[in-house]
Short mmCIF file of C-alpha atoms in Angstrom, two decimals:
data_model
loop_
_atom_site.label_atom_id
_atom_site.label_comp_id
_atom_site.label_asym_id
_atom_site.label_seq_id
_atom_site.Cartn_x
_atom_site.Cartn_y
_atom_site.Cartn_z
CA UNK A 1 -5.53 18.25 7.18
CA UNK A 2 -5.10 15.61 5.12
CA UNK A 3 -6.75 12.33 6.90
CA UNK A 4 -9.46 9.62 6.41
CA UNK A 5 -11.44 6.66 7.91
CA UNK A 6 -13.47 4.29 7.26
CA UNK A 7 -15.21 1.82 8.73
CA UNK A 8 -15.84 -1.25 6.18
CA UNK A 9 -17.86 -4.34 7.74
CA UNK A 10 -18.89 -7.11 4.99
CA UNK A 11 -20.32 -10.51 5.86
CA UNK A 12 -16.30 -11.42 5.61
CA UNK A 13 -14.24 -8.56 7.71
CA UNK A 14 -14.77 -5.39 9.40
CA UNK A 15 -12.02 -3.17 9.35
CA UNK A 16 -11.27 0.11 10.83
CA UNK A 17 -9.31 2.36 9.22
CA UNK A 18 -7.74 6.16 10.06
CA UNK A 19 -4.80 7.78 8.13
CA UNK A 20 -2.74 11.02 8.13
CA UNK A 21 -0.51 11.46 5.49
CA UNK A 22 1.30 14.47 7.31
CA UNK A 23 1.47 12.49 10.94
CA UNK A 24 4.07 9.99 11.55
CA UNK A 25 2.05 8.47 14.74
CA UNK A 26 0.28 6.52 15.74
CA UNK A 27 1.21 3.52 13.81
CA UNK A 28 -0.88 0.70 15.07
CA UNK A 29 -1.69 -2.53 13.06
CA UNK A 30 -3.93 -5.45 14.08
CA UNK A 31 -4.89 -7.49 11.48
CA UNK A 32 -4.78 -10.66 12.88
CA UNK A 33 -1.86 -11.92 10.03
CA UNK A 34 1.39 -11.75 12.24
CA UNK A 35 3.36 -10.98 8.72
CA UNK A 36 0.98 -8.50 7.00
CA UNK A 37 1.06 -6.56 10.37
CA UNK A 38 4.59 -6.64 9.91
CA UNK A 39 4.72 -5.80 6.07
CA UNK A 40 1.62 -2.86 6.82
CA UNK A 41 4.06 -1.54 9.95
CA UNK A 42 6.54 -0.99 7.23
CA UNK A 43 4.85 0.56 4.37
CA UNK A 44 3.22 2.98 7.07
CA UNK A 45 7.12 3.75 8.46
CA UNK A 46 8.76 3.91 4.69
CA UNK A 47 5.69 6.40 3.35
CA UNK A 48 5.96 8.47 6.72
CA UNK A 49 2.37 8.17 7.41
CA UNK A 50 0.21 7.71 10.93
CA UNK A 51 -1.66 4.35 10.17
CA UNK A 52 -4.47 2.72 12.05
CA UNK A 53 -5.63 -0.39 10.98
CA UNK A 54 -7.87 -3.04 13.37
CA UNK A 55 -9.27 -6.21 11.36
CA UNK A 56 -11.61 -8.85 12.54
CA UNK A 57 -11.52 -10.98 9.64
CA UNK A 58 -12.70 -14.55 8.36
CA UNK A 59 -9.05 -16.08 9.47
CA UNK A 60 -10.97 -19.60 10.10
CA UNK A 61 -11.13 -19.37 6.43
CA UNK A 62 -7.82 -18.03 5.64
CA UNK A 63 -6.44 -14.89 5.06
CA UNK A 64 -7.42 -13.59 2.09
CA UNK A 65 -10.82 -11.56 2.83
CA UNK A 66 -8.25 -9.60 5.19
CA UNK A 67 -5.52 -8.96 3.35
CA UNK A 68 -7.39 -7.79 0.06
CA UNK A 69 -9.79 -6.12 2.07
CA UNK A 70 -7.17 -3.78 4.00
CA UNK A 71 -6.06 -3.14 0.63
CA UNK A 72 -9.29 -1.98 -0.22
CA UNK A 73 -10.57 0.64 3.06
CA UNK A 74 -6.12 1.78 2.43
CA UNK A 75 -6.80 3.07 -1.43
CA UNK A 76 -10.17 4.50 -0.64
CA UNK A 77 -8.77 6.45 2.37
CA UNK A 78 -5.62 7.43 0.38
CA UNK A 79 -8.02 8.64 -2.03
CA UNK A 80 -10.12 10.28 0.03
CA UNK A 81 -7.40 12.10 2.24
CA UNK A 82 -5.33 13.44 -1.29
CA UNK A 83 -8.29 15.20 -1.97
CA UNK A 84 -8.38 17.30 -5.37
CA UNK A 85 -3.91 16.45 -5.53
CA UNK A 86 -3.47 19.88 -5.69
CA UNK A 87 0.45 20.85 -5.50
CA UNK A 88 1.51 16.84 -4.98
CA UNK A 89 4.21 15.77 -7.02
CA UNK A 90 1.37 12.82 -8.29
CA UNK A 91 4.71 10.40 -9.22
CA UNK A 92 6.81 8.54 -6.89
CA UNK A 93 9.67 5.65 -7.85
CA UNK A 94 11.33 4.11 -4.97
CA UNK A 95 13.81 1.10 -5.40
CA UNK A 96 14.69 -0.83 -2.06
CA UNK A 97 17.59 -3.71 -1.61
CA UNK A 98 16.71 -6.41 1.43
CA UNK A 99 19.79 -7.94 1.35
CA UNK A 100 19.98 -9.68 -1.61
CA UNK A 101 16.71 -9.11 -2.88
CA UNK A 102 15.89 -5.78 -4.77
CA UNK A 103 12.26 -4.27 -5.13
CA UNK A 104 10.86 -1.34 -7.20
CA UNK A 105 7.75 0.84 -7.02
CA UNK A 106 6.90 3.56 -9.08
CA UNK A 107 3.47 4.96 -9.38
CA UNK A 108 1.00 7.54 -10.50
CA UNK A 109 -1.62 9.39 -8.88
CA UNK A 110 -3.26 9.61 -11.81
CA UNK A 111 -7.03 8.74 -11.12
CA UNK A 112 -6.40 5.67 -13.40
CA UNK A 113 -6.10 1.92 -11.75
CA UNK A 114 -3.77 0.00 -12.86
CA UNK A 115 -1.27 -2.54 -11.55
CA UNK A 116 1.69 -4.31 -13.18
CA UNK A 117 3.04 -6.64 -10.75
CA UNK A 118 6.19 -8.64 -11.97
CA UNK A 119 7.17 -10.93 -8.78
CA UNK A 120 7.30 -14.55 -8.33
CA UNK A 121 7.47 -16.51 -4.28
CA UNK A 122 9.39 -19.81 -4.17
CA UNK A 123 7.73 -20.11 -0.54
CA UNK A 124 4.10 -20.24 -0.46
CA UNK A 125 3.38 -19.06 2.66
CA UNK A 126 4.76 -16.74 5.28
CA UNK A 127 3.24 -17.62 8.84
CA UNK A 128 -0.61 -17.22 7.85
CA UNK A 129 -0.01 -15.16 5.00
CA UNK A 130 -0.28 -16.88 1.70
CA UNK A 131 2.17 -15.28 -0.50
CA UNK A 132 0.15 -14.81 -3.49
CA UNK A 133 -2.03 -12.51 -1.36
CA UNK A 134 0.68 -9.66 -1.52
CA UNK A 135 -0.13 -9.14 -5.18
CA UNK A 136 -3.75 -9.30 -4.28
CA UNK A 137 -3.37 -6.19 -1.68
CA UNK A 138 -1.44 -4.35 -4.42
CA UNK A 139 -3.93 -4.66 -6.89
CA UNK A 140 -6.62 -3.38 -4.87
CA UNK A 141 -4.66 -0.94 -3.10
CA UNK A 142 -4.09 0.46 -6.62
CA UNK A 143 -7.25 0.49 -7.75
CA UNK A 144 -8.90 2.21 -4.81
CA UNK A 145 -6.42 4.33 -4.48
CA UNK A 146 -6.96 5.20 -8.24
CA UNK A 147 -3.27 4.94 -9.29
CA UNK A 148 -1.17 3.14 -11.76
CA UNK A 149 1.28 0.87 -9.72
CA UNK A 150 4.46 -0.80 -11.37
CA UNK A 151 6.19 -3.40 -8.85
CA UNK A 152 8.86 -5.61 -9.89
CA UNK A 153 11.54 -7.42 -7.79
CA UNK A 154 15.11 -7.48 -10.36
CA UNK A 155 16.59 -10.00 -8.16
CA UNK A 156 16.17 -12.02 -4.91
CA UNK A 157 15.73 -15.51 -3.63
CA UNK A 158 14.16 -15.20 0.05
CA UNK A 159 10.28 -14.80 -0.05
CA UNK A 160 10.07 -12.37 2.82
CA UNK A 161 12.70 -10.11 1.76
CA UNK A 162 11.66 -10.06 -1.88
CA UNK A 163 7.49 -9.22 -0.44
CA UNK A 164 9.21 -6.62 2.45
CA UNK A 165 11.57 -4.75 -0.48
CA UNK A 166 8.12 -4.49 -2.23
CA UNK A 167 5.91 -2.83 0.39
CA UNK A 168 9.28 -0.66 1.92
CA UNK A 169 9.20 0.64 -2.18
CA UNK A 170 5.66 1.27 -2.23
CA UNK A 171 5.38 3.41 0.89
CA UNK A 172 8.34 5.23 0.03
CA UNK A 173 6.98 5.88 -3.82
CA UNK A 174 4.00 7.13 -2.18
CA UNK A 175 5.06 9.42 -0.15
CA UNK A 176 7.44 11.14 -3.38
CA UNK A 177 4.25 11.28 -4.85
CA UNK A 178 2.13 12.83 -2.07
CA UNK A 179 4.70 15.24 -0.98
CA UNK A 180 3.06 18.69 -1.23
CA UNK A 181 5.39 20.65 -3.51
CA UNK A 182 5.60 24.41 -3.56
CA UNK A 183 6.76 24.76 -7.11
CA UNK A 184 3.36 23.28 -8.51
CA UNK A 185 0.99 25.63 -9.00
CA UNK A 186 -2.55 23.59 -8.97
CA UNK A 187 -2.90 20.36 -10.28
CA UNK A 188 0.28 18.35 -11.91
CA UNK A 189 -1.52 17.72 -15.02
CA UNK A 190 -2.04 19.09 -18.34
CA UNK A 191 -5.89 18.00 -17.99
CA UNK A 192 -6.80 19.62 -15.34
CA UNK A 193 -7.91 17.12 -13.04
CA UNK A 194 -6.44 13.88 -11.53
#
């Protein structure tokens, strides 16, 4: 079986975590950020994925704590749940149009962190979500997760469909990358070891 959780409480949030990456349900979100429920619902639908996710964050600060912190408890329990990668495809490139905006994922299970984000917001915030904080989640959902990340939006003008086209991209990179592939024999890499 390939699940995790975590429980992660800080002097800022405590968050509760459980994934399975070969369960579609439950899907439950409640982070206390209307939109990054919304954006989390997604990635969890797009990388076919049971997510749990309860928050009780610092929101009379704002939202930050939360959102990178999610980000955080998600790439550890990716991590954790992949195991050794044994027989996963490791990469995964997903492009996704929202209307007129069009996003693109492609990553790398490669027990390396890295993130190239290339995305700019004309709207500042989305409801309580500050829209610089979606390139905060990626980062450290990348760099728990241990993966290289590469997320770029080639076109768009609204905010919320460039930000949705980005996390729809991501979970369905992921789960091209996770996908346990019968014609691997061992670990995709020439090293060994991911």
């Amino acid at each position: 079986m390939r699940t995790a959780a975590l429980t992660r409480k800080t002097a800022e949030t405590k968050i509760e975590l459980r994934l399975d990456l070969d369960s579609q349900e439950p899907v439950m979100i409640e982070t206390g950020v209307g939109f990054f429920d919304h954006m989390l619902i997604l990635f969890a639908r797009h990388s076919r994925i049971s997510l749990e996710v309860k928050v009780e964050g610092d929101l009379d600060v704002d939202s930050h704590h939360t959102v990178e912190d999610v980000g955080i408890v998600l790439g550890q329990c990716i991590r954790e749940a992949l195991g050794d990668k044994a027989g996963i495809n490791r990469y995964g490139t997903s492009f996704v149009p929202m209307d007129e905006s069009l996003g693109m994922a492609s990553l790398d299970l490669s027990g390396r962190s890295y993130l190239v984000f290339d995305a700019s917001f004309a709207n500042p915030k989305l409801g309580d979500f500050d829209t610089e904080l979606a390139e905060e989640f990626f980062q450290a959902l990348a760099f728990n997760t241990k993966m290289t990340l590469h997320l770029k939006i080639l076109h768009g003008k609204n905010t919320h469909h460039k930000i949705e086209a980005l996390f729809k991209a991501t979970g369905r990179a992921l789960r091209e990358a996770i996908t346990e592939n019968p014609s691997i024999q061992g670990i995709n890499s020439t090293k060994g070891i991911l």
